[in-house]
N, CA, C and O atoms as a Tinker XYZ file with bonds, in Angstrom:
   340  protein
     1  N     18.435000    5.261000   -4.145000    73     2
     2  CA    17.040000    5.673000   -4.083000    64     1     3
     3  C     16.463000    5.265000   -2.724000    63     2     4     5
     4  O     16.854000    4.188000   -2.272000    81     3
     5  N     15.542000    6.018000   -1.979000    73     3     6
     6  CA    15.274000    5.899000   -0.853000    64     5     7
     7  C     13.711000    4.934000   -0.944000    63     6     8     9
     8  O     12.702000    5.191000   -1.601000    81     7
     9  N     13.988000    3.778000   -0.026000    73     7    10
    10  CA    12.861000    2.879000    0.071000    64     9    11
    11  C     11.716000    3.631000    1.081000    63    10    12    13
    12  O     11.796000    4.423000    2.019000    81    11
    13  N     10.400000    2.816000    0.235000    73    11    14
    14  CA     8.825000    3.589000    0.533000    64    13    15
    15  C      8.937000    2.507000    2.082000    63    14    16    17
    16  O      9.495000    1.410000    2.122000    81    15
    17  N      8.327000    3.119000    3.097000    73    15    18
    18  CA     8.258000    2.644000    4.295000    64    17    19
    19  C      6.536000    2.068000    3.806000    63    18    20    21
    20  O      5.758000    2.772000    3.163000    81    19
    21  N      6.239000    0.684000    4.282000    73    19    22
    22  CA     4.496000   -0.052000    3.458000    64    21    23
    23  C      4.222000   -0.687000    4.816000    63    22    24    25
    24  O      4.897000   -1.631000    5.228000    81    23
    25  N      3.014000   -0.041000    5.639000    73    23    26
    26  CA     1.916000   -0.976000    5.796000    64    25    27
    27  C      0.981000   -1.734000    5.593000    63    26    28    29
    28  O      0.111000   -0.874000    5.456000    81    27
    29  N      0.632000   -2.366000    5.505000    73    27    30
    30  CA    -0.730000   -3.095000    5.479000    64    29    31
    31  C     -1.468000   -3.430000    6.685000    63    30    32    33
    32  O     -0.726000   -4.106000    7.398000    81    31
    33  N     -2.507000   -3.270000    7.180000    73    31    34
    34  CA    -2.821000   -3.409000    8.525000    64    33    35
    35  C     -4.492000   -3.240000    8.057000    63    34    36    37
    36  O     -4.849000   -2.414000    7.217000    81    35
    37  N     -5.614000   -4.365000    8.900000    73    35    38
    38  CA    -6.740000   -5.312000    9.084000    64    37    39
    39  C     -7.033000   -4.618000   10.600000    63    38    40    41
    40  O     -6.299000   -3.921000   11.300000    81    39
    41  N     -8.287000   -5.057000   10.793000    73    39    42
    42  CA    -8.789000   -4.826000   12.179000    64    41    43
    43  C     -8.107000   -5.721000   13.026000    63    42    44    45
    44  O     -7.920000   -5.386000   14.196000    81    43
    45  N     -7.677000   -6.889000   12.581000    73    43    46
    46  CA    -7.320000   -7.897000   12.913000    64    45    47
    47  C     -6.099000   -7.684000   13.498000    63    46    48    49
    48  O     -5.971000   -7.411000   14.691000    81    47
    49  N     -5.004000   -7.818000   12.553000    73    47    50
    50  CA    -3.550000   -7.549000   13.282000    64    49    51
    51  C     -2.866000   -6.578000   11.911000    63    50    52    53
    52  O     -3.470000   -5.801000   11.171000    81    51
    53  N     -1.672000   -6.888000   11.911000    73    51    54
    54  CA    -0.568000   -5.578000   11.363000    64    53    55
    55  C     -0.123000   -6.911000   10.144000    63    54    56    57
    56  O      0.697000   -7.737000   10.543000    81    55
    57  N     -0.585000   -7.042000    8.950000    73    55    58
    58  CA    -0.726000   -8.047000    7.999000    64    57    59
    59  C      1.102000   -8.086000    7.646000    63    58    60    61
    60  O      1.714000   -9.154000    7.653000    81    59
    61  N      1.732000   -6.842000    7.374000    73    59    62
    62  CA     2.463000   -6.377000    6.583000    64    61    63
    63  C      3.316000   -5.437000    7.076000    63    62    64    65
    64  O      2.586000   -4.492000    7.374000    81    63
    65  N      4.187000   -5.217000    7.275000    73    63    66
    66  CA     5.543000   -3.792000    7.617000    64    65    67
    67  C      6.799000   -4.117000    7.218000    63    66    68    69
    68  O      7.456000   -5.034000    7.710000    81    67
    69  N      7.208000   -3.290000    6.213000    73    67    70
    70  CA     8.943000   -3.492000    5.013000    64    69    71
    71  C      8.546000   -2.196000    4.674000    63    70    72    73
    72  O      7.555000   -1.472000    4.771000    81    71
    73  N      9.824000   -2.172000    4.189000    73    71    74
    74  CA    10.125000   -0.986000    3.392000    64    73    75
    75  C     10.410000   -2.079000    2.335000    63    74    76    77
    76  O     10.729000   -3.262000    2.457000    81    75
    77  N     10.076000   -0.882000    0.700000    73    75    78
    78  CA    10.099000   -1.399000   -0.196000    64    77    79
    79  C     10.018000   -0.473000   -1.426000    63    78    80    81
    80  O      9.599000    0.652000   -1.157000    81    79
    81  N     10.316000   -0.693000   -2.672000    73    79    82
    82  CA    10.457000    0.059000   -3.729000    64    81    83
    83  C      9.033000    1.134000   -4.321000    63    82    84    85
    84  O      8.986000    2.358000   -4.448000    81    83
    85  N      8.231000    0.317000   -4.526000    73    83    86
    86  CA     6.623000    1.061000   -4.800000    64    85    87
    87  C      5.484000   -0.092000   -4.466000    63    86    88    89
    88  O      5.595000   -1.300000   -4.261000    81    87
    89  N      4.450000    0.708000   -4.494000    73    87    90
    90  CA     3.345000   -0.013000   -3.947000    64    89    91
    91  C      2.289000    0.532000   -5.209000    63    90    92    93
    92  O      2.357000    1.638000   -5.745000    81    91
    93  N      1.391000   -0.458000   -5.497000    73    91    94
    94  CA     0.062000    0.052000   -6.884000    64    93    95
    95  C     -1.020000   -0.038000   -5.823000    63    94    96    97
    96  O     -1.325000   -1.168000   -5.441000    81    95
    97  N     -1.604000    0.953000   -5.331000    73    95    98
    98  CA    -2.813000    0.951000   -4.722000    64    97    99
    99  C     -4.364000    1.145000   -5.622000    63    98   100   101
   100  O     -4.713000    2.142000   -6.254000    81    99
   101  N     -5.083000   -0.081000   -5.445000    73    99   102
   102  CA    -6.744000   -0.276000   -6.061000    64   101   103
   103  C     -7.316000    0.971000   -5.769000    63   102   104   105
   104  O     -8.146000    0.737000   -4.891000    81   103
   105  N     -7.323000    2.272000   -6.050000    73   103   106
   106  CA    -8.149000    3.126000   -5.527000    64   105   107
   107  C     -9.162000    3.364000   -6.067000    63   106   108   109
   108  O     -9.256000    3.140000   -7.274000    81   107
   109  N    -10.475000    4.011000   -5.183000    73   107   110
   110  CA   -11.539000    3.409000   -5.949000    64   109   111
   111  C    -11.946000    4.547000   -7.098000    63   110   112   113
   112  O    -12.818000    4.453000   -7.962000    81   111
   113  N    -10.914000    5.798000   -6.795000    73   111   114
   114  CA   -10.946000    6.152000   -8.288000    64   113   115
   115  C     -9.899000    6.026000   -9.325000    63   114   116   117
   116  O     -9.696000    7.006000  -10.043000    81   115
   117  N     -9.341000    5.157000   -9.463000    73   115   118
   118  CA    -8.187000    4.661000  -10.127000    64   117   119
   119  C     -7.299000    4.208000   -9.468000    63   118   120   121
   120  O     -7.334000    4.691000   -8.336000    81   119
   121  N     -5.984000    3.053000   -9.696000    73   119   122
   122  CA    -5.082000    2.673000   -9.225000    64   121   123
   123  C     -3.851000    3.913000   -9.081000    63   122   124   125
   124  O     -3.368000    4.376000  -10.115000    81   123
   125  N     -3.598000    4.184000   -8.332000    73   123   126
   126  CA    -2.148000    5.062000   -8.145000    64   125   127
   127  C     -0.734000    4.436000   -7.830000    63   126   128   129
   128  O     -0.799000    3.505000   -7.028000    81   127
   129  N      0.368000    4.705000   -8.229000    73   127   130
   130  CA     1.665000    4.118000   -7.899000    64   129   131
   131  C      2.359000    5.120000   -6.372000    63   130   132   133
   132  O      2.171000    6.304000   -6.090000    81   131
   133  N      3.125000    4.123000   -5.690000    73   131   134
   134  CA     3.368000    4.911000   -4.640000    64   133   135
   135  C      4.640000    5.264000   -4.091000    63   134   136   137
   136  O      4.901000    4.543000   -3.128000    81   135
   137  N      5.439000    6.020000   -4.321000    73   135   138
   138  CA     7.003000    5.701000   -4.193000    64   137   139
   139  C      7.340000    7.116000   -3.115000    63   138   140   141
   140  O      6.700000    8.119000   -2.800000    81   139
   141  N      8.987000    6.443000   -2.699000    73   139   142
   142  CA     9.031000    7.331000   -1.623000    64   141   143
   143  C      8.975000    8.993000   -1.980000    63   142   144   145
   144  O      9.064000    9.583000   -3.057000    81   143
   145  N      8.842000    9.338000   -0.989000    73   143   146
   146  CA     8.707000   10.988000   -1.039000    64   145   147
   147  C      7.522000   11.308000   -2.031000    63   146   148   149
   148  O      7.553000   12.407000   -2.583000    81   147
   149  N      6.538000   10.495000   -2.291000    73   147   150
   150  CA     5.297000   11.033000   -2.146000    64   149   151
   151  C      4.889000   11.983000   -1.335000    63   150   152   153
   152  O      5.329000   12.226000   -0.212000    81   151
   153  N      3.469000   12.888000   -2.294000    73   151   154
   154  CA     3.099000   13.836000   -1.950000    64   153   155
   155  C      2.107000   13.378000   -1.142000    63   154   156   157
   156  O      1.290000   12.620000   -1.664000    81   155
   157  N      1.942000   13.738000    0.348000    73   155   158
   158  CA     0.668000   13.236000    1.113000    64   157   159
   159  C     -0.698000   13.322000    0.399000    63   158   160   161
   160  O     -1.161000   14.175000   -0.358000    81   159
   161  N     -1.277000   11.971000    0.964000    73   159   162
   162  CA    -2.796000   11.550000    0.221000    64   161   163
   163  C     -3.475000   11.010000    1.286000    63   162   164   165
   164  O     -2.862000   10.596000    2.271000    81   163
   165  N     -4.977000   10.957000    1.179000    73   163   166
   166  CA    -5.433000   10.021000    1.489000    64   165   167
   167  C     -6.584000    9.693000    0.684000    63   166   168   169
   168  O     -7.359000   10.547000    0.252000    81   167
   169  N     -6.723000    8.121000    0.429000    73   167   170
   170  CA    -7.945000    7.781000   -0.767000    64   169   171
   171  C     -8.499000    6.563000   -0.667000    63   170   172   173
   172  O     -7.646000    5.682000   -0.561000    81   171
   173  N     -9.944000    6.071000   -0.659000    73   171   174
   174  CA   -10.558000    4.939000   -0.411000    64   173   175
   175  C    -10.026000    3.969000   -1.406000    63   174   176   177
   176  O     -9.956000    4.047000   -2.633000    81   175
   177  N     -9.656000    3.001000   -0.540000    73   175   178
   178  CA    -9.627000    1.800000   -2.015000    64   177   179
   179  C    -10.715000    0.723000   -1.944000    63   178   180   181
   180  O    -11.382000    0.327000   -0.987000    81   179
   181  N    -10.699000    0.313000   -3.414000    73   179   182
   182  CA   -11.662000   -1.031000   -3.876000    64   181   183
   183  C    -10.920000   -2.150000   -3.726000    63   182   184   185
   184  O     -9.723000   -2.247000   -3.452000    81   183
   185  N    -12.015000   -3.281000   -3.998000    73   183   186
   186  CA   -11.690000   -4.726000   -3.445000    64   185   187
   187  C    -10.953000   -4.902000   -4.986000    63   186   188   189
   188  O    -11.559000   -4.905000   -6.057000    81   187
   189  N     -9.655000   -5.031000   -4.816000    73   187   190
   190  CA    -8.865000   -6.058000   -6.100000    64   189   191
   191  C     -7.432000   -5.649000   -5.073000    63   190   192   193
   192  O     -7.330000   -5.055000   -4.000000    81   191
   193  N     -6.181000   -6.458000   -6.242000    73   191   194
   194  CA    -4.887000   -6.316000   -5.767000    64   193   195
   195  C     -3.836000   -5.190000   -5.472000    63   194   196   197
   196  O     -3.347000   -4.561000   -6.410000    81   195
   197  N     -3.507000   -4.950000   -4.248000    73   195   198
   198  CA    -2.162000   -4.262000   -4.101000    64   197   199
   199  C     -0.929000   -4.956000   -4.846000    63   198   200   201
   200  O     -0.623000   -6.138000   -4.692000    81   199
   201  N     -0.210000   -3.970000   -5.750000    73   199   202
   202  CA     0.908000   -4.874000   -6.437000    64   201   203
   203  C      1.790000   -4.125000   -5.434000    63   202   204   205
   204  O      1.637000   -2.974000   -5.026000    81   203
   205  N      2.926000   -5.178000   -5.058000    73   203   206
   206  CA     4.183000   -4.422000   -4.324000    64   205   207
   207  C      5.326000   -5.333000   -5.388000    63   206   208   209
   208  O      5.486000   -6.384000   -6.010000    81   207
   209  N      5.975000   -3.924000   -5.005000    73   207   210
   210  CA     7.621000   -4.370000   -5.687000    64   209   211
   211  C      8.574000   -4.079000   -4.919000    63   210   212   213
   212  O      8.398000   -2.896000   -4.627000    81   211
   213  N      9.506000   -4.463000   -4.403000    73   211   214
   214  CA    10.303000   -4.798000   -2.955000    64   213   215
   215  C     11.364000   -3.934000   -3.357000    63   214   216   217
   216  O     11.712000   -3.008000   -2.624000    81   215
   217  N     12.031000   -4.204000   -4.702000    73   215   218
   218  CA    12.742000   -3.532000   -5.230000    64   217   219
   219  C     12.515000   -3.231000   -6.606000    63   218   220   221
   220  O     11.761000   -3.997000   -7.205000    81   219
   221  N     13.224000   -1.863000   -7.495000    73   219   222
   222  CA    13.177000   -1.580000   -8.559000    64   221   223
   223  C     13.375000   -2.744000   -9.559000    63   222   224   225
   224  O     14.500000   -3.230000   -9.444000    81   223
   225  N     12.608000   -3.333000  -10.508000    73   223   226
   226  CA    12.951000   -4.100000  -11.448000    64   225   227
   227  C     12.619000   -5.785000  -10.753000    63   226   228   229
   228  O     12.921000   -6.898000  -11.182000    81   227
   229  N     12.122000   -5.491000   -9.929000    73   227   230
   230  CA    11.846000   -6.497000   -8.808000    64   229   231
   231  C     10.226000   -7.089000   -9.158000    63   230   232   233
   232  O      9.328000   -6.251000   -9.097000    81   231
   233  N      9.834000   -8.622000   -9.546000    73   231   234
   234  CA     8.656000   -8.984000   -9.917000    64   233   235
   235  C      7.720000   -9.162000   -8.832000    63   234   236   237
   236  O      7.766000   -9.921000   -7.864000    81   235
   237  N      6.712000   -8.158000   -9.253000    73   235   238
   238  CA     5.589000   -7.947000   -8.465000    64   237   239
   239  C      4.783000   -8.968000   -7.983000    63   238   240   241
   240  O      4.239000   -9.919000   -8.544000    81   239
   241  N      4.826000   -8.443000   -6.411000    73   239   242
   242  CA     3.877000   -9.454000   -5.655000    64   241   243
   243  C      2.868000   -8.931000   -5.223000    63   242   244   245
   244  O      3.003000   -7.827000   -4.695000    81   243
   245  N      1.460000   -9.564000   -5.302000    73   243   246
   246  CA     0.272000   -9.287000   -5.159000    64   245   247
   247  C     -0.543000   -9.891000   -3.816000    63   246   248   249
   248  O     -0.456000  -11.044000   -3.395000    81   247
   249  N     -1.365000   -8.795000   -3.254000    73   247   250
   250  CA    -2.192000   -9.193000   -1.840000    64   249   251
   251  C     -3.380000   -8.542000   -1.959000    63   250   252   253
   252  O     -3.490000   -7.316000   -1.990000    81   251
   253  N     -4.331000   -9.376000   -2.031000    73   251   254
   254  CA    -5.858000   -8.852000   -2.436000    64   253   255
   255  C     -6.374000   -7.921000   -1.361000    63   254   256   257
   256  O     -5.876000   -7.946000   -0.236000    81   255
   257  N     -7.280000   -7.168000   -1.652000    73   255   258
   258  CA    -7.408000   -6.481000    0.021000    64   257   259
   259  C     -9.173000   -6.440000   -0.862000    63   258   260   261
   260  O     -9.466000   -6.741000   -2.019000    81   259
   261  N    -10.119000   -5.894000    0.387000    73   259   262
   262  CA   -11.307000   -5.613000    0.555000    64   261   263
   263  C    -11.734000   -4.013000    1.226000    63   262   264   265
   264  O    -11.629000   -3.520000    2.349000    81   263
   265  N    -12.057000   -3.712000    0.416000    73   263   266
   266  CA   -12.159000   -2.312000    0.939000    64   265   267
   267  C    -11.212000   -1.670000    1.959000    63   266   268   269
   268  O    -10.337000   -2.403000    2.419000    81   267
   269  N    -11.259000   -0.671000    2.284000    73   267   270
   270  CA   -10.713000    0.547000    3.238000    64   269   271
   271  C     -9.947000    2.014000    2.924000    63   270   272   273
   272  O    -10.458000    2.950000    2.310000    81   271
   273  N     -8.847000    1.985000    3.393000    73   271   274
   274  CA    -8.350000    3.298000    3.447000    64   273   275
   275  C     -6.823000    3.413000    2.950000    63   274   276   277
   276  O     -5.952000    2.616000    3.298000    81   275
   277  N     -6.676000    4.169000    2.357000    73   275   278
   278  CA    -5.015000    4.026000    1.974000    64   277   279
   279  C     -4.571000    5.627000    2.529000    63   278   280   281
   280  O     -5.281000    6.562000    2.157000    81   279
   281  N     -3.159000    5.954000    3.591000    73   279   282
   282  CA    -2.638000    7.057000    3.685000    64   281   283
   283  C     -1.387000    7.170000    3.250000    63   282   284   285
   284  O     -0.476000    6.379000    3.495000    81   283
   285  N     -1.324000    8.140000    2.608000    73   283   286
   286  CA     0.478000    8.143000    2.529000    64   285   287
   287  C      0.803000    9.536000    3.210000    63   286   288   289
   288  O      0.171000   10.553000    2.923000    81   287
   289  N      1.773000    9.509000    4.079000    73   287   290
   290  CA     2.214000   10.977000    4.912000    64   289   291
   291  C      3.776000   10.652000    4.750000    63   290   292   293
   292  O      4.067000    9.710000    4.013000    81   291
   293  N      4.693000   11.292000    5.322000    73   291   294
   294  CA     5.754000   11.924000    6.047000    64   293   295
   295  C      6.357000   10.276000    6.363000    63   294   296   297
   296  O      7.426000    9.904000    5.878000    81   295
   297  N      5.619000    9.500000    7.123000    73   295   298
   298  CA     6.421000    7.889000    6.808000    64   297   299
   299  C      6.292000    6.669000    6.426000    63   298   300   301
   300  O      6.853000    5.615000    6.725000    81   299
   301  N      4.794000    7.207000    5.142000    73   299   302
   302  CA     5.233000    6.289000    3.799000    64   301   303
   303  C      3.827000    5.680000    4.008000    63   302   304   305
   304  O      2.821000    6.251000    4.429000    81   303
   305  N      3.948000    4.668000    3.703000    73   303   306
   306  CA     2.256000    4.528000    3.169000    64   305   307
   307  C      1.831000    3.349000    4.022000    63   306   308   309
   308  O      2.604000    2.509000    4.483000    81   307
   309  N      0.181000    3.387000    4.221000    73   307   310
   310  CA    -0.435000    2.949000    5.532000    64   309   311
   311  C     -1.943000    2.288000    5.136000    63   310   312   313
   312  O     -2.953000    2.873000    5.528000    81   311
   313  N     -2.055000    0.995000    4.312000    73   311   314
   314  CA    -3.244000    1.056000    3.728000    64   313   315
   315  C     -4.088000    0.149000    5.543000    63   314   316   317
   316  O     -3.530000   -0.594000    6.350000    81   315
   317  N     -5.343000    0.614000    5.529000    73   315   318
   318  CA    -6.403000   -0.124000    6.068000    64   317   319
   319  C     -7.084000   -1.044000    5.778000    63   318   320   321
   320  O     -8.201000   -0.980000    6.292000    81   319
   321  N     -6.921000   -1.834000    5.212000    73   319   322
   322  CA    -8.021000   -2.841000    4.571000    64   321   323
   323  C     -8.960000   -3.511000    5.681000    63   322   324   325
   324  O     -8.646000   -3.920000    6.799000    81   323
   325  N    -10.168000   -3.503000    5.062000    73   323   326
   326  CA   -11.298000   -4.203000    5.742000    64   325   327
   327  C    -11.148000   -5.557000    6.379000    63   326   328   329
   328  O    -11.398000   -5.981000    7.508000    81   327
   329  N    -10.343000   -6.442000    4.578000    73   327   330
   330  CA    -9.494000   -7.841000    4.997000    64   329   331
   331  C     -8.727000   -7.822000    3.916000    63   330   332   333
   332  O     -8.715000   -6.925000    3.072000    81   331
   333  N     -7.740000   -9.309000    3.920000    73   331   334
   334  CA    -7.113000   -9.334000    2.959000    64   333   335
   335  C     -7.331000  -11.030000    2.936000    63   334   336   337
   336  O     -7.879000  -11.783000    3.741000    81   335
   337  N     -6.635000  -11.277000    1.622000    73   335   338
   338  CA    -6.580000  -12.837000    1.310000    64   337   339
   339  C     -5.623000  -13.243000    0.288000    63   338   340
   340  O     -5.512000  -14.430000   -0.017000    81   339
């Protein structure tokens, strides 16, 4: 199975870059799951947790974010967050 290419990236610096199994993005109209070869999106997210899973069957790790932007295109997904903690 082909791994999701995951940013995370702040005004600040580049928080986050792996490839990895799926990503749960806070969106602020519902949470969406994100795996490779997704269909391009783009969607605001709310302040709660990104769950990432590194690999399939793999226990989820969590990174709070604060508002921004989530894209997924052609090489995988690119959230903006305002901040994280």
């Amino acid at each position: 199975m082909a791994n999701l290419h995951f940013e995370l990236v702040t005004p600040e610096k580049l928080v986050r870059s792996d490839d990895v199994f799926m990503v749960v993005v806070p969106g602020t109209e519902g949470d969406f799951g994100v795996l490779a070869n997704h269909a391009p999106v783009m969607a605001t997210i709310r302040d709660a947790d990104l769950v990432i899973y590194a690999s399939e069957g793999a226990a989820p790790e969590t990174i709070s974010v604060q508002g921004g932007f989530a894209e997924v295109n052609e090489h995988g997904l690119t959230v903006l967050a305002e901040a994280v903690s």
